[in-house]
Coordinates of C-alpha atoms and ligand atoms in Angstrom, one line a residue:
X1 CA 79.5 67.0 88.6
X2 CA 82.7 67.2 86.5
X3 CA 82.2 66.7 83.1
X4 CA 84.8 64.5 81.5
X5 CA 84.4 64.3 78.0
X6 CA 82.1 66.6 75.4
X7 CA 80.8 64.7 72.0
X8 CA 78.2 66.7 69.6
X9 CA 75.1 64.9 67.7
X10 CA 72.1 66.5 66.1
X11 CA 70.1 64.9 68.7
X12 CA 70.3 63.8 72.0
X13 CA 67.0 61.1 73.2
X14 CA 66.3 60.6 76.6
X15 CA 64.8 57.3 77.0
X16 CA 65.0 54.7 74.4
X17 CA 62.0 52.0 74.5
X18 CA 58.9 52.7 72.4
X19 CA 58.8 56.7 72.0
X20 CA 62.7 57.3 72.2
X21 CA 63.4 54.0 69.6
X22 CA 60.7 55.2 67.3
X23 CA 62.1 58.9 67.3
X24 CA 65.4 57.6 67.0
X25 CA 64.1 55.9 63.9
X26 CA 62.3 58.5 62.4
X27 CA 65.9 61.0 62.9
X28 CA 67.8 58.6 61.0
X29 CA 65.3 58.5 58.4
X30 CA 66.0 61.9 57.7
X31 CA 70.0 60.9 57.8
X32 CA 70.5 62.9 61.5
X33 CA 73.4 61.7 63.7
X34 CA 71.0 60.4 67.1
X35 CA 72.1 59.3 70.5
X36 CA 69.9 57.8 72.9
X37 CA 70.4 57.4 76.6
X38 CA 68.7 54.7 78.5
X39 CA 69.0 54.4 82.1
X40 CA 67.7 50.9 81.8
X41 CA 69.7 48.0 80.2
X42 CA 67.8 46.0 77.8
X43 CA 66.4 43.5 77.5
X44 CA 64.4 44.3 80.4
X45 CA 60.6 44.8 81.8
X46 CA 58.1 48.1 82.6
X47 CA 55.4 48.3 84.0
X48 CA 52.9 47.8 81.4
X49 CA 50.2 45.4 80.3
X50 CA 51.7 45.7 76.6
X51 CA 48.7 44.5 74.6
X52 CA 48.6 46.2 70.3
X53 CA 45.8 46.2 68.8
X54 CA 46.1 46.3 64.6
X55 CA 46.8 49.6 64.8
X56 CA 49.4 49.9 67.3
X57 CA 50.8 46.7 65.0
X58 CA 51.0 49.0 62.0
X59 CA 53.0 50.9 63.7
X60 CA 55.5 48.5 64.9
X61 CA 55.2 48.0 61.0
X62 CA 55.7 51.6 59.8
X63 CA 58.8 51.7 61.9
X64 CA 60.6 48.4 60.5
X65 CA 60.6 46.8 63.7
X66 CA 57.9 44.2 62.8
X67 CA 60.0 41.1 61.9
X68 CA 61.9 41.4 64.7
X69 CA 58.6 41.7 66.9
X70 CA 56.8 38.3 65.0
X71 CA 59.8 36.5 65.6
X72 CA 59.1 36.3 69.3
X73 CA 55.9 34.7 68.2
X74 CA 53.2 36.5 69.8
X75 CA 50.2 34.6 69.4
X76 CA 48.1 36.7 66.6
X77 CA 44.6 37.9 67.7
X78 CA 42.2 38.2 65.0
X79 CA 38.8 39.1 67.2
X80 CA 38.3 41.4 70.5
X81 CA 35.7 40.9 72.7
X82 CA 33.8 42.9 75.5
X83 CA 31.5 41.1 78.0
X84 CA 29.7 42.2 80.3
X85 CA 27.1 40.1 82.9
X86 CA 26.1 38.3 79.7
X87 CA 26.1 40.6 77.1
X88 CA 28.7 40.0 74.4
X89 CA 30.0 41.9 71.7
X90 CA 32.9 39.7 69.7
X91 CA 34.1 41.5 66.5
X92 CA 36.8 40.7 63.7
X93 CA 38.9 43.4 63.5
X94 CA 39.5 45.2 60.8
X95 CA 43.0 45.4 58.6
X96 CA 45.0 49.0 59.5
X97 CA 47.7 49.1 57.2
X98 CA 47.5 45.8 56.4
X99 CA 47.6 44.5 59.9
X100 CA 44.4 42.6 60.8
X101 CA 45.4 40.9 64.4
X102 CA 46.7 42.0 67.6
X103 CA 49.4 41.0 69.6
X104 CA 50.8 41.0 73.1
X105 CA 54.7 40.8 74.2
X106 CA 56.0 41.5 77.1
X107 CA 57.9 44.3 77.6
X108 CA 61.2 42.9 77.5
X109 CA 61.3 41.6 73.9
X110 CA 58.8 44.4 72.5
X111 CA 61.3 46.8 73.8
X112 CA 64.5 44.8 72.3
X113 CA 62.7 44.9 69.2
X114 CA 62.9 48.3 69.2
X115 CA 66.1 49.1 70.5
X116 CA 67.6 46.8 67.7
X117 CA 65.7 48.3 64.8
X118 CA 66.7 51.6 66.0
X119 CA 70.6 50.6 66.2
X120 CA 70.2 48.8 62.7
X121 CA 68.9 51.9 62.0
X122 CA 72.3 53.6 63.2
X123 CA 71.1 55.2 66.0
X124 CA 73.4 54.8 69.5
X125 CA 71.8 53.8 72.4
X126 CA 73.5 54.0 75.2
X127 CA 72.1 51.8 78.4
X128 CA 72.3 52.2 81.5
X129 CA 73.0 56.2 80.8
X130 CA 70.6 58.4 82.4
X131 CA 70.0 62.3 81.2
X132 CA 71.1 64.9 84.5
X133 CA 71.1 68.7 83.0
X134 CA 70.2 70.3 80.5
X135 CA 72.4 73.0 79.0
X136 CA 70.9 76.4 77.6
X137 CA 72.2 78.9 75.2
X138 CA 70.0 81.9 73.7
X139 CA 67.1 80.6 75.7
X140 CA 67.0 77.3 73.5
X141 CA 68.6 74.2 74.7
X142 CA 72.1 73.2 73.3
X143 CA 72.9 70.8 75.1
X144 CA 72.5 68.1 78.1
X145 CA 74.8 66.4 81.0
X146 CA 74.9 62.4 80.6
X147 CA 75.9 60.1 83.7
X148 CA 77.4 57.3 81.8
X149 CA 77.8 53.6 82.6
X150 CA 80.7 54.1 84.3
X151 CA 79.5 57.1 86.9
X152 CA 81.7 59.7 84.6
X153 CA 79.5 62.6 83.5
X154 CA 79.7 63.4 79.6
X155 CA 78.4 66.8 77.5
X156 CA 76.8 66.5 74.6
X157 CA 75.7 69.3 72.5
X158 CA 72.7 68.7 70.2
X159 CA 70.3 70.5 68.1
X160 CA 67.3 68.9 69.4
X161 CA 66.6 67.2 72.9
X162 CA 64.0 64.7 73.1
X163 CA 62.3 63.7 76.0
X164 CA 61.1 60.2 76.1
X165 CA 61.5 59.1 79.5
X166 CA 58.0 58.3 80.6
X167 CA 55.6 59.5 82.6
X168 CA 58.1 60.9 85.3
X169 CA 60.2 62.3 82.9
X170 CA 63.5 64.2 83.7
X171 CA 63.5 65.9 80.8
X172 CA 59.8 67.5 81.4
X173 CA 60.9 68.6 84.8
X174 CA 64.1 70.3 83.5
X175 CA 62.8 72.5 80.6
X176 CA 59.8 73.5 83.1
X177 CA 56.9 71.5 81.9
X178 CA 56.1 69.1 84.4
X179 CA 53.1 70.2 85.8
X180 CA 50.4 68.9 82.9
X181 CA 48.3 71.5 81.6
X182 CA 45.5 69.5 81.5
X183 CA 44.7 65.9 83.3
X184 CA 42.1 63.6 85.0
X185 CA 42.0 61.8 88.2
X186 CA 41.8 57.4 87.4
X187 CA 39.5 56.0 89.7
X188 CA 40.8 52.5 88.8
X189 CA 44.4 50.6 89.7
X190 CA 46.3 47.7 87.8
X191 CA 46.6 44.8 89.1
X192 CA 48.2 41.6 86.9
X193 CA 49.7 38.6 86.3
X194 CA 51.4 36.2 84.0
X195 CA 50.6 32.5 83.6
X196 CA 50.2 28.9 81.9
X197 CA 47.2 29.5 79.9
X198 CA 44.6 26.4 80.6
X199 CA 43.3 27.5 77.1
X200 CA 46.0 26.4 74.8
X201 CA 44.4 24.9 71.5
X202 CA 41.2 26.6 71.6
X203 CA 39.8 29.8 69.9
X204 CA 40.6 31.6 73.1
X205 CA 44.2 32.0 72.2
X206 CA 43.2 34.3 68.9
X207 CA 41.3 36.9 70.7
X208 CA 41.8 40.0 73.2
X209 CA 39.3 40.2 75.8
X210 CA 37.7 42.6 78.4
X211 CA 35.2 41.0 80.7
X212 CA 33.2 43.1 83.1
X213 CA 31.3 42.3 86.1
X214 CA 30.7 44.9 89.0
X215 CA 32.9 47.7 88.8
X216 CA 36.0 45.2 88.2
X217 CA 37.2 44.6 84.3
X218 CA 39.1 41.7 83.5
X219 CA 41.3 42.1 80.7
X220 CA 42.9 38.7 79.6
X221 CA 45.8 39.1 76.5
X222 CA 47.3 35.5 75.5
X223 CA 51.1 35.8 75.3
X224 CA 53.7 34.0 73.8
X225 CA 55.2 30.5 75.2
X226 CA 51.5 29.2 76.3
X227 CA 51.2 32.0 78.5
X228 CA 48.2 34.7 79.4
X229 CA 47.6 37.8 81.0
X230 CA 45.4 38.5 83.4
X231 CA 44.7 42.2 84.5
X232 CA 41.8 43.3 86.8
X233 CA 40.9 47.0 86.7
X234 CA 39.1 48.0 89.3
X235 CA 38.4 50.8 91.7
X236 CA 41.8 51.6 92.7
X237 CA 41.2 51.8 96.5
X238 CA 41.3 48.0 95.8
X239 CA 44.9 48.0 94.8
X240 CA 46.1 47.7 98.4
X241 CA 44.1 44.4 98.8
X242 CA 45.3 42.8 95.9
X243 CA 49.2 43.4 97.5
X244 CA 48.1 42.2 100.5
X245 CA 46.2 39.0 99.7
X246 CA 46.8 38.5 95.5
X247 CA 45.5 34.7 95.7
X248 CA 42.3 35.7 97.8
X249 CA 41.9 38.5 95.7
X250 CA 42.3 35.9 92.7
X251 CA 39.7 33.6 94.0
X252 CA 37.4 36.9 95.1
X253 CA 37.5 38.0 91.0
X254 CA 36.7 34.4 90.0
X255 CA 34.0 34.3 92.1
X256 CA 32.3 37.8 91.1
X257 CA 33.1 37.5 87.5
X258 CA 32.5 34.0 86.0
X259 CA 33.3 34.5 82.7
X260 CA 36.7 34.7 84.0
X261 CA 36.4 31.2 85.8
X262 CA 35.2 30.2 82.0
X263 CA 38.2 32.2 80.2
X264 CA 41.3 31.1 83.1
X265 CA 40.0 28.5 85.2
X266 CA 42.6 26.0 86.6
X267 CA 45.3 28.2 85.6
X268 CA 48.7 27.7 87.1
X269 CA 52.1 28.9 87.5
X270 CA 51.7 32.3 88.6
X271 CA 54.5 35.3 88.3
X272 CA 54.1 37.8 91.2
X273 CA 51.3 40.3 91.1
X274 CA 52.3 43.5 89.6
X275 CA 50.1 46.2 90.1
X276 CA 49.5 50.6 90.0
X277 CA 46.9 52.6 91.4
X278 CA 48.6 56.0 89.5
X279 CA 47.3 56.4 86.5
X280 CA 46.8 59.9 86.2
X281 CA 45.9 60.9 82.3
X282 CA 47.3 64.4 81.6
X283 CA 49.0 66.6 78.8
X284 CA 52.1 68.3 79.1
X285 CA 53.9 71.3 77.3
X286 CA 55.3 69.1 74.8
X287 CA 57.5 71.5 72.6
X288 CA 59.9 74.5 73.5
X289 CA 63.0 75.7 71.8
X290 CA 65.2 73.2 71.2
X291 CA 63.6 70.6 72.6
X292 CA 60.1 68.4 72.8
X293 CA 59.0 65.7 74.8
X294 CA 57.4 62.5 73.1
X295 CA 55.4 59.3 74.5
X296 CA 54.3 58.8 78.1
X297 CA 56.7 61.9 79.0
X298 CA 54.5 64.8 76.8
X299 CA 50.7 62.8 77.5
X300 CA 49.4 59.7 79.2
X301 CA 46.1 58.3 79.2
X302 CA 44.0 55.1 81.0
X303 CA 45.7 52.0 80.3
X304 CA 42.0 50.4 80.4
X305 CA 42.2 51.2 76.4
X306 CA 45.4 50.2 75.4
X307 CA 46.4 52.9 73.2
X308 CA 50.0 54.1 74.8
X309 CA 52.2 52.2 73.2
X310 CA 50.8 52.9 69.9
X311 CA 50.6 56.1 70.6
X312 CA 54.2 56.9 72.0
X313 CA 55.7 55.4 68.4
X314 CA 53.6 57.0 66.8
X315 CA 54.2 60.1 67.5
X316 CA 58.0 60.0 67.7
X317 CA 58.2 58.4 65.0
X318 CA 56.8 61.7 63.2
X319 CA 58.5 64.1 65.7
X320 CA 61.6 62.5 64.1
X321 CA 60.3 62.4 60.6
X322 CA 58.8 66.0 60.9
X323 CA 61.9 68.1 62.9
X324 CA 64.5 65.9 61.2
X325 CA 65.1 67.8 57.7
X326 CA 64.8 70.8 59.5
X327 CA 67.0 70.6 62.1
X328 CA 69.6 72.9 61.3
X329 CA 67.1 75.8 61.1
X330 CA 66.0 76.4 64.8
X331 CA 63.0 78.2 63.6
X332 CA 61.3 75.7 61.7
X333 CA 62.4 73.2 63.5
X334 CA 60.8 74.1 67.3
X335 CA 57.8 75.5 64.4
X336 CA 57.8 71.5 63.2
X337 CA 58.1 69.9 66.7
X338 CA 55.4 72.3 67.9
X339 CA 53.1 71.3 64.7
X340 CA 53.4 67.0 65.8
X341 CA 52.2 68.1 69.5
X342 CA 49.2 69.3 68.3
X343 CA 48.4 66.8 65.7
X344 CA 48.9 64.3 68.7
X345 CA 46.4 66.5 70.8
X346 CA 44.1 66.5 67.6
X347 CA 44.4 62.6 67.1
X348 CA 44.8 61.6 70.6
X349 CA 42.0 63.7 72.7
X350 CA 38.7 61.9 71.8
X351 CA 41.0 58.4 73.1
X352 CA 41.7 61.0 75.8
X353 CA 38.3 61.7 76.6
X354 CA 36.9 57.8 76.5
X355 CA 40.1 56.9 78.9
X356 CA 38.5 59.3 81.3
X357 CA 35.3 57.9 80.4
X358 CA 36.3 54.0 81.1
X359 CA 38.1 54.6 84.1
X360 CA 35.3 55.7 86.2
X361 CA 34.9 53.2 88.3
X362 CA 30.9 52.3 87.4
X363 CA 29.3 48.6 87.6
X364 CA 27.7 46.7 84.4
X365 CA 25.0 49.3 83.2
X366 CA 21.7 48.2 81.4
X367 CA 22.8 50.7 78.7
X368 CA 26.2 49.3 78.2
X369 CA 24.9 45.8 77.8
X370 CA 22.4 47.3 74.9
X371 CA 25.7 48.6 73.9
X372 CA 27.2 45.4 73.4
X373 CA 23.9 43.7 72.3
X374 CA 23.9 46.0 69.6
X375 CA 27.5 46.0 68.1
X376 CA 27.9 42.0 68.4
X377 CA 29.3 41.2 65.4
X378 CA 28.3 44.2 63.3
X379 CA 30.2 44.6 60.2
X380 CA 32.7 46.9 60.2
X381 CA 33.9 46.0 63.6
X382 CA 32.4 49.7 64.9
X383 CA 33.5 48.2 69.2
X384 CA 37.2 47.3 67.1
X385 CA 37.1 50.7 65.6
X386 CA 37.6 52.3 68.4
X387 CA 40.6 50.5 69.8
X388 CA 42.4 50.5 66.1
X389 CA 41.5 54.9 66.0
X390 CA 39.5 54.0 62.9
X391 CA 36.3 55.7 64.9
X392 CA 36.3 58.2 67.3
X393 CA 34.2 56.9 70.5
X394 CA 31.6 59.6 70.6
X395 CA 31.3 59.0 66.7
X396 CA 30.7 55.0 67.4
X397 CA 28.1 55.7 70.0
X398 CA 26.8 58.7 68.8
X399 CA 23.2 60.2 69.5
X400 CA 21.2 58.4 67.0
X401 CA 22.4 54.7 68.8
X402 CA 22.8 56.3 71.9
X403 CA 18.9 57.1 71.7
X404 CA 18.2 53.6 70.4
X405 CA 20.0 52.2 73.3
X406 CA 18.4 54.2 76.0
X407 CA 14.9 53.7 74.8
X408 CA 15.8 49.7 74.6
X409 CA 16.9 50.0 78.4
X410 CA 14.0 51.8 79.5
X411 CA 11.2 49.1 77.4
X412 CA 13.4 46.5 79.9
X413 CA 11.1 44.4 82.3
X414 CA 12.0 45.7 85.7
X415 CA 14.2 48.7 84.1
X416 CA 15.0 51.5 86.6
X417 CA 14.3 54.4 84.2
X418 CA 15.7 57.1 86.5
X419 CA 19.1 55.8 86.6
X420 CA 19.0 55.1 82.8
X421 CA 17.8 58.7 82.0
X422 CA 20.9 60.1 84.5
X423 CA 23.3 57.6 83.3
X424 CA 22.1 58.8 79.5
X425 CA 22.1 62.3 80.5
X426 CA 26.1 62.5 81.8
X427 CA 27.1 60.2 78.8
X428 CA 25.6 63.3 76.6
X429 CA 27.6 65.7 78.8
X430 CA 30.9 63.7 78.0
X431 CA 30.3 63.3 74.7
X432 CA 29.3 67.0 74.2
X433 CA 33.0 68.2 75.5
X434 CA 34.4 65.7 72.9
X435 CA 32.2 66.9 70.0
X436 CA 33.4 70.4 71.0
X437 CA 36.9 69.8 71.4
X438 CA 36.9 68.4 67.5
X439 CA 35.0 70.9 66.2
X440 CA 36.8 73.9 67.8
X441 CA 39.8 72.8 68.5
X442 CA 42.3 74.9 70.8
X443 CA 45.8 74.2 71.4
X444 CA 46.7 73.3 74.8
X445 CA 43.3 74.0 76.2
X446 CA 43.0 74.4 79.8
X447 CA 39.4 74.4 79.7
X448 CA 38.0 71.4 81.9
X449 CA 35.5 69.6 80.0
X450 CA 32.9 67.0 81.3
X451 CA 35.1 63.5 81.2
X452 CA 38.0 64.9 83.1
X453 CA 38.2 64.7 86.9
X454 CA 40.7 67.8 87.2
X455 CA 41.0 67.1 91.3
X456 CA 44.1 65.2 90.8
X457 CA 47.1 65.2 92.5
X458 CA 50.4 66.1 91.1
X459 CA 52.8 64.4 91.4
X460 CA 50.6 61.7 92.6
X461 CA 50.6 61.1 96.0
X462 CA 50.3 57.6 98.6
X463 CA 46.8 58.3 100.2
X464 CA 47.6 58.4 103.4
X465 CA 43.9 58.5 105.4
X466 CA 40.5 56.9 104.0
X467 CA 38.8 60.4 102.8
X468 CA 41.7 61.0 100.8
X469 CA 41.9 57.9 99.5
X470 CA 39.0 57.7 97.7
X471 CA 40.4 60.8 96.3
X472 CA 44.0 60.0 95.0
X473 CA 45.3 56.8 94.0
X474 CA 47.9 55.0 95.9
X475 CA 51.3 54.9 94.7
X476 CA 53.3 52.6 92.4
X477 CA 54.1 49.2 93.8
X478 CA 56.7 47.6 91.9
X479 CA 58.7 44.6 91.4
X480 CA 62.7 45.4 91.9
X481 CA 63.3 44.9 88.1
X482 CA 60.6 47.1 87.0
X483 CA 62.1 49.8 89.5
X484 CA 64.4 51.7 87.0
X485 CA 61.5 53.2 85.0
X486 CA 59.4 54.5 88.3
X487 CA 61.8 55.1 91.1
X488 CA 62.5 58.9 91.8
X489 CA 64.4 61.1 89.4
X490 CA 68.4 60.6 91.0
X491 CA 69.7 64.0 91.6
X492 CA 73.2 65.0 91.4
X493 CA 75.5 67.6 93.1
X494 CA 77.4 69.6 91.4
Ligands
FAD1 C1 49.9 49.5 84.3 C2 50.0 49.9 82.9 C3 49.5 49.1 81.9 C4 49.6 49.5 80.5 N1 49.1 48.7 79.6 C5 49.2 49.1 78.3 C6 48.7 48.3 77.2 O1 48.2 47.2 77.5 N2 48.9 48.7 75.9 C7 49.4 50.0 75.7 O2 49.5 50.3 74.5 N3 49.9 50.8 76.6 C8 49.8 50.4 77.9 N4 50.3 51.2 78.9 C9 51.0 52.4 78.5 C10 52.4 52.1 77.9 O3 53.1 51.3 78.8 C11 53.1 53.5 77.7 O4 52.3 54.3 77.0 C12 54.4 53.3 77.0 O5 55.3 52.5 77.7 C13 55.0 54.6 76.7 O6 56.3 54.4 76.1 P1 57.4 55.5 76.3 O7 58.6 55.1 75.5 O8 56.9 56.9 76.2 O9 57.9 55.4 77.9 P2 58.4 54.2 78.7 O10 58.0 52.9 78.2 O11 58.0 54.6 80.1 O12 60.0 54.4 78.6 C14 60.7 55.4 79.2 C15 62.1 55.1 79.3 O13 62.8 56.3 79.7 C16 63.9 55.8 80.6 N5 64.3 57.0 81.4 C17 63.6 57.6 82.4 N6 64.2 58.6 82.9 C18 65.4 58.7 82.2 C19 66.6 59.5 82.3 N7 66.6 60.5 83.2 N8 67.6 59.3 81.5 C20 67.6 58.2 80.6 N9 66.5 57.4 80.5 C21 65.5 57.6 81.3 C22 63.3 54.7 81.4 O14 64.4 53.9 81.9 C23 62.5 54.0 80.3 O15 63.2 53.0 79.7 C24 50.2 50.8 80.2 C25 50.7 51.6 81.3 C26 50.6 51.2 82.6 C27 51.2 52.0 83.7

């Protein structure tokens, strides 16, 4: 690796789409000299189903990138909705910051969005520039090795280093982090696509849905340009007959879930399936001496709740707005990068906890249904609460409706009380580890609590016989564009 050309910023981002443009941002607020490598060129696509709810809106918002978001003209989505075999809970959602609709852009233009408010911004971003080393000095980290554009390698010497660079991120593997602390197996894969939406006109095109039938969810998100999509969550041993058979399988989800039919029947004009069966939710180290990882790279959890993207500017945004007048004092700067992990931890663990939770891979239950029954159109949205972070999950269904619930399932013609009273009893197990984790919090706790299934593997593995299977979710299948942000780390000689 020889290094042709040195250049010094306060600090050096690896990655630059939601995390990495929102830290960027929240730098410059405080006036510090950023440059952000991307090995990606933008505009272009991720792997992700990319639906905001308010709250992930407001803080497209806080950031400044909003404008630039609306102008692609996502359709706006005032209600959510969760079905399941009948039972319906639709809800208005509540303003957050203002913001009372959802949205849902694909990746492509969400990300632009972002890379051009950071730029306006006066941040660099630098595409198709991948990080390769980082550089110690005094056991902090001064510095990193950039492959540019070009192939040439470049130094740059920073104050701060910044990993946003996703869920296999370089930058977690170089300061020694990458094994998570903490994490739970996903029993369900992804598997979606993009097309003309037969609903155009109609109510449908305001809200964001979540249909469940056996242990399959639908999740359908309208999109700009007349277009919808369509993801199935479902066990994830699945995931390998959706690849091989994707308009079977499509037919196969119509036929088991009919609201679906209802919702996306007669739709046309497919894209290709894209689909995961990793989805491992886990916590990483996320702050060291001179350096912290933010988004995807520090924490993931279960897409089936929609909270990452929100999440990942989030909390760059205030790694940036937190470590950025402090910069020049290493102290209180790894103090303030340190102090924004754990208020993610504290903010993001009960999400955590319910992404564990809805990623089991259970059928429609009767209590669920009383669930829904019960929080149809309830004013506040309490269901809409929980996607916008307004309520925690375990404070939404909490044990007085929890109770009311159960003894409604149980007074059910035909109810099996057995499996009501176990499915009640491990709900109050989960929720108990939640309640516990907010009341006595710990920082970077390693104890396993009830929603986590701590038998994953890491790095996720391909299954590679039946037994294990069931175990460990398959690996990534990807569509060549959508490569850059999963393929393996490159490695270079020196
Ligand atoms: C199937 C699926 C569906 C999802 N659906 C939703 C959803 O509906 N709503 C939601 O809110 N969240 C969803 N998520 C989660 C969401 O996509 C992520 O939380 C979000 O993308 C995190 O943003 P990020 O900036 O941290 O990382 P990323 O978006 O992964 O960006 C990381 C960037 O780092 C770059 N990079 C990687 N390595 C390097 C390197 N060495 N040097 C330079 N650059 C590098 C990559 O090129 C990439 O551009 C979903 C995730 C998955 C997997």
């Amino acid at each position: 690796m020889e290094i042709t050309r040195t250049e010094s910023v306060d600090v050096v981002i690896a990655g630059a789409r939601c995390a990495g443009s929102a830290a960027a941002i929240g730098f410059r607020r405080a006036g510090r000299s950023v440059l952000a490598v991307d090995r990606s060129r933008f505009p272009s696509d991720t792997l992700s189903t990319h639906v905001n709810f308010p709250s992930a809106v407001a803080e497209i918002q806080a950031i400044g990138a909003l404008d630039r978001v609306l102008a692609y003209d996502p359709p706006r989505c005032y209600h959510g909705m969760v079905e399941a075999d009948g039972a319906r809970c639709l809800q208005k959602f509540a303003a957050v910051d203002g913001i009372d609709y959802g949205i849902c852009l694909p990746r492509p233009e969400l990300d632009m969005a972002l890379v051009e408010t950071a730029r306006e911004a006066g941040a660099e971003i630098r595409e198709h520039t991948s990080l390769e080393k980082v550089l110690w000095s005094g056991g902090r980290v001064s510095g990193v090795v950039i492959r540019e554009d070009d192939g040439s390698y470049t130094q740059v010497n920073c104050k701060l280093l910044v990993g946003a660079d996703g869920r296999r991120s370089t930058t977690a593997k170089l300061v020694g982090a990458e094994r998570p602390y903490r994490g739970s197996r996903n029993e369900r894969g992804c598997a979606f696509w993009y097309m003309d939406d037969p609903q155009v006109g109609t109510v449908w095109r305001e809200r964001l849905i979540q249909l469940r039938s056996g242990p399959t969810h639908a999740l359908i998100f309208p999109t700009p340009n007349n277009r919808v999509l369509c993801l199935f969550m479902g066990p994830a041993v699945d995931i390998p007959k959706f690849r091989a058979d994707p308009e079977g399988m499509w037919e196969a989800m119509l036929e088991e879930n009919p609201a679906v039919r209802v919702r996306l029947g007669g739709a046309t004009n497919f894209t290709k399936l894209r689909s995961t069966g990793d989805n491992v939710a886990f916590f990483r180290r996320s702050s060291g001496p001179g350096w912290a990882l933010a988004g995807d790279a520090g924490h993931f959890k279960d897409p089936i709740i929609g909270q990452g993207i929100r999440d990942a500017i989030r909390f760059g945004r205030l790694l940036g707005e937190a470590c950025g007048p402090v910069l020049d004092d290493p102290n209180a700067c790894d103090a303030a990068s340190r102090s924004v992990e754990a208020r993610r931890d504290r903010e993001c663990n009960a999400t955590y906890h319910w992404g564990n939770r809805e990623s089991r891979a259970f059928s429609v239950t009767p209590l669920i249904k009383e669930a829904l029954a019960d929080l149809d159109g309830c004013d506040p949205p309490r269901l809409l609460h929980m996607f916008d972070r307004i309520q925690a999950p375990h404070h939404v269904l909490n044990p007085l409706r929890g109770g009311k619930y159960v003894a409604k399932a149980m007074l059910q013609r035909g109810a099996d009380r057995k499996a009501v009273l176990r499915e009640a009893l491990t709900e109050i197990t989960i929720d108990r580890g939640a309640w516990r984790e907010q009341l006595r919090p710990k920082f970077r706790s390693t104890r396993i609590t009830q929603s986590e299934r701590a038998d994953y593997d890491w790095p996720p593995k391909t299954p590679s016989d039946p037994a294990r299977a069931r175990r460990a979710a398959p690996a990534i299948a990807v569509e060549p564009e959508l490569q850059s942000a999963f393929e393996p780390e490159s490695t270079v000689t020196a």
